[in-house]
Amino acid sequence: MESELKIQGRTIKYIFNRHRRFRRLRLTIRRDTTVRVSAPLYISQKMVLHFINEHADWILKKQDYFKNLPAPVLDDGSEYKQYKAQAEELVRNRIAVLNKNYAFKFRRFSIRNQSTRWGSCSRLKNLNFNYRLIFLPPELSDYIIVHELCHLGEMNHSAKFWQLVAKEKPGYLALRRELKKINLSII
């Protein structure tokens, strides 16, 4: 449901959606400056408004940040195709090395232009990776590949999942923190 709210004299557009699988309130700002609030079913509209107001400074700061970003340069797609090919080669080579300790089976991997994710793993055992992996330091791209491989063994972020990750990447917590500092929208 899309709505508007006035915060510090500015009109904020926000999209609010509830789902039974959501466990907590989550706030994201898209590149177009739209605020998205995801919430569990039991969260009321009033609680959402309170949550947005609590985070008003952060929301306005992020919206200003995105407004000041240069518009993405669109070309004929040849640059993206080149990056995608480089990413396919990187992922193919690194999966061969990083999956040796696990021997997980997967159907295929794809390289995509994802705006909010570095990677994902589907229940059908398909791995998806963002082409922007090629711009990361090798230890971070390896961490992402290991993370998605481990979802083939555990389709969640349980303690068992993190034990699988730690098998190949014992320093995964530091890598995770480093990755969170990188804004996908500006790469």
Coordinates of C-alpha atoms in Angstrom, one line a residue:
M1 CA 0.0 0.0 0.0
E2 CA 1.5 3.4 -1.1
S3 CA 1.0 6.4 1.2
E4 CA 2.4 9.8 2.0
L5 CA 3.6 11.3 5.2
K6 CA 5.0 14.8 6.1
I7 CA 8.3 14.7 7.9
Q8 CA 10.2 17.9 8.8
G9 CA 8.2 19.8 6.2
R10 CA 8.9 17.2 3.4
T11 CA 6.4 14.9 1.9
I12 CA 7.7 11.3 2.1
K13 CA 6.2 8.6 -0.2
Y14 CA 6.3 5.2 1.4
I15 CA 5.2 1.7 0.5
F16 CA 4.0 -0.5 3.4
N17 CA 3.7 -4.2 3.0
R18 CA 3.0 -7.0 5.5
H19 CA 3.8 -10.6 5.2
R20 CA 3.6 -13.6 7.5
R21 CA 7.2 -14.5 6.8
F22 CA 8.5 -11.1 8.0
R23 CA 9.8 -11.2 11.5
R24 CA 10.6 -7.6 12.2
L25 CA 10.1 -4.1 10.8
R26 CA 12.5 -3.3 8.0
L27 CA 13.1 0.1 6.4
T28 CA 14.7 0.5 3.0
I29 CA 15.2 3.5 0.7
R30 CA 15.2 2.9 -3.0
R31 CA 17.3 4.9 -5.5
D32 CA 14.1 6.7 -6.6
T33 CA 13.9 7.9 -2.9
T34 CA 10.8 5.8 -2.2
V35 CA 10.7 4.5 1.4
R36 CA 9.7 0.9 1.7
V37 CA 8.5 -0.5 5.1
S38 CA 8.2 -4.3 5.4
A39 CA 6.5 -5.7 8.5
P40 CA 5.1 -8.8 10.2
L41 CA 1.3 -9.2 10.1
Y42 CA 0.8 -8.1 13.6
I43 CA 2.3 -4.6 13.1
S44 CA -0.3 -1.8 12.9
Q45 CA -0.3 1.2 10.6
K46 CA 0.1 3.4 13.7
M47 CA 3.3 1.4 14.7
V48 CA 4.6 1.8 11.1
L49 CA 4.1 5.6 11.3
H50 CA 5.9 5.7 14.6
F51 CA 8.7 3.7 13.2
I52 CA 9.1 6.0 10.2
N53 CA 9.1 9.1 12.5
E54 CA 11.7 7.5 14.7
H55 CA 14.0 7.1 11.6
A56 CA 13.1 10.5 10.0
D57 CA 16.7 11.9 10.1
W58 CA 18.1 8.7 8.5
I59 CA 15.4 8.7 5.9
L60 CA 15.9 12.3 4.9
K61 CA 19.7 11.8 4.8
K62 CA 19.4 8.8 2.6
Q63 CA 16.9 10.5 0.3
D64 CA 19.3 13.5 -0.1
Y65 CA 22.1 11.1 -0.8
F66 CA 20.2 9.4 -3.6
K67 CA 19.0 12.7 -5.1
N68 CA 22.6 13.9 -5.4
L69 CA 23.8 10.7 -7.1
P70 CA 24.5 11.2 -10.8
A71 CA 22.0 9.5 -13.1
P72 CA 23.1 6.1 -14.3
V73 CA 24.8 6.2 -17.7
L74 CA 22.9 4.1 -20.2
D75 CA 24.9 2.7 -23.1
D76 CA 24.1 0.2 -25.8
G77 CA 24.5 -2.6 -23.3
S78 CA 28.0 -3.7 -24.5
E79 CA 29.7 -2.6 -21.3
Y80 CA 27.2 -4.6 -19.2
K81 CA 27.7 -7.7 -21.5
Q82 CA 31.4 -7.4 -21.0
Y83 CA 31.1 -7.1 -17.2
K84 CA 28.6 -10.0 -17.2
A85 CA 31.1 -12.2 -19.1
Q86 CA 33.9 -11.3 -16.7
A87 CA 31.6 -12.1 -13.7
E88 CA 30.6 -15.5 -15.3
E89 CA 34.2 -16.4 -15.6
L90 CA 35.1 -15.3 -12.1
V91 CA 32.1 -17.2 -10.5
R92 CA 32.7 -20.4 -12.6
N93 CA 36.4 -20.5 -11.5
R94 CA 35.8 -19.6 -7.9
I95 CA 32.9 -22.0 -7.4
A96 CA 35.1 -24.8 -8.7
V97 CA 37.7 -24.0 -6.0
L98 CA 35.4 -22.9 -3.1
N99 CA 32.9 -25.8 -3.5
K100 CA 35.6 -28.5 -3.1
N101 CA 35.2 -28.7 0.7
Y102 CA 31.4 -28.8 0.4
A103 CA 30.7 -30.7 -2.8
F104 CA 27.2 -29.1 -3.0
K105 CA 25.2 -29.8 -6.1
F106 CA 23.4 -27.0 -7.9
R107 CA 21.5 -26.8 -11.1
R108 CA 23.1 -23.7 -12.6
F109 CA 24.4 -20.2 -11.7
S110 CA 23.3 -17.0 -13.4
I111 CA 24.9 -13.5 -13.5
R112 CA 22.3 -10.7 -13.1
N113 CA 22.1 -7.0 -12.7
Q114 CA 20.5 -6.9 -9.3
S115 CA 20.0 -3.5 -7.6
T116 CA 19.8 -4.7 -4.0
R117 CA 21.5 -8.1 -3.7
W118 CA 25.0 -9.5 -4.2
G119 CA 23.6 -13.0 -4.6
S120 CA 20.8 -15.4 -4.0
C121 CA 20.0 -19.1 -3.9
S122 CA 16.6 -20.5 -4.9
R123 CA 14.9 -23.6 -3.6
L124 CA 15.4 -25.1 -7.0
K125 CA 19.2 -24.9 -6.3
N126 CA 19.9 -22.1 -8.7
L127 CA 22.6 -19.6 -7.7
N128 CA 22.3 -16.0 -8.8
F129 CA 25.1 -13.5 -8.5
N130 CA 25.4 -9.8 -9.1
Y131 CA 27.7 -8.9 -12.0
R132 CA 29.2 -6.2 -9.7
L133 CA 31.2 -9.0 -7.9
I134 CA 34.0 -8.2 -10.3
F135 CA 34.5 -4.8 -8.7
L136 CA 35.0 -6.2 -5.2
P137 CA 38.2 -7.3 -3.6
P138 CA 38.6 -11.1 -4.1
E139 CA 38.1 -11.9 -0.4
L140 CA 34.6 -10.3 -0.6
S141 CA 33.5 -11.9 -3.8
D142 CA 34.7 -15.2 -2.4
Y143 CA 32.7 -14.6 0.7
I144 CA 29.5 -14.0 -1.4
I145 CA 30.1 -17.1 -3.4
V146 CA 30.6 -19.2 -0.3
H147 CA 27.5 -17.6 1.4
E148 CA 25.3 -18.6 -1.5
L149 CA 26.9 -22.1 -1.8
C150 CA 26.1 -22.7 1.9
H151 CA 22.4 -22.0 1.2
L152 CA 22.5 -25.2 -0.8
G153 CA 23.0 -27.0 2.5
E154 CA 20.9 -24.7 4.7
M155 CA 18.2 -22.5 3.2
N156 CA 18.3 -20.1 6.1
H157 CA 20.7 -18.1 8.3
S158 CA 20.7 -20.5 11.3
A159 CA 23.7 -21.3 13.4
K160 CA 24.2 -24.4 11.3
F161 CA 24.4 -22.2 8.1
W162 CA 27.0 -20.0 9.7
Q163 CA 29.0 -23.0 10.7
L164 CA 29.1 -24.1 7.0
V165 CA 30.3 -20.6 6.0
A166 CA 33.0 -20.6 8.7
K167 CA 34.3 -23.9 7.3
E168 CA 35.7 -22.0 4.3
K169 CA 35.6 -18.5 5.6
P170 CA 36.5 -18.5 9.4
G171 CA 36.7 -14.7 9.3
Y172 CA 33.2 -14.3 7.7
L173 CA 32.0 -11.8 10.3
A174 CA 34.6 -9.2 9.4
L175 CA 33.9 -9.8 5.7
R176 CA 30.2 -9.4 6.3
R177 CA 30.8 -6.1 8.0
E178 CA 33.0 -4.9 5.2
L179 CA 30.4 -5.9 2.6
K180 CA 27.7 -4.0 4.4
K181 CA 29.7 -0.8 4.0
I182 CA 29.6 -1.0 0.2
N183 CA 26.6 0.6 -1.4
L184 CA 25.5 -1.5 -4.5
S185 CA 23.8 1.5 -6.1
I186 CA 27.0 3.4 -6.6
I187 CA 29.1 0.6 -8.1

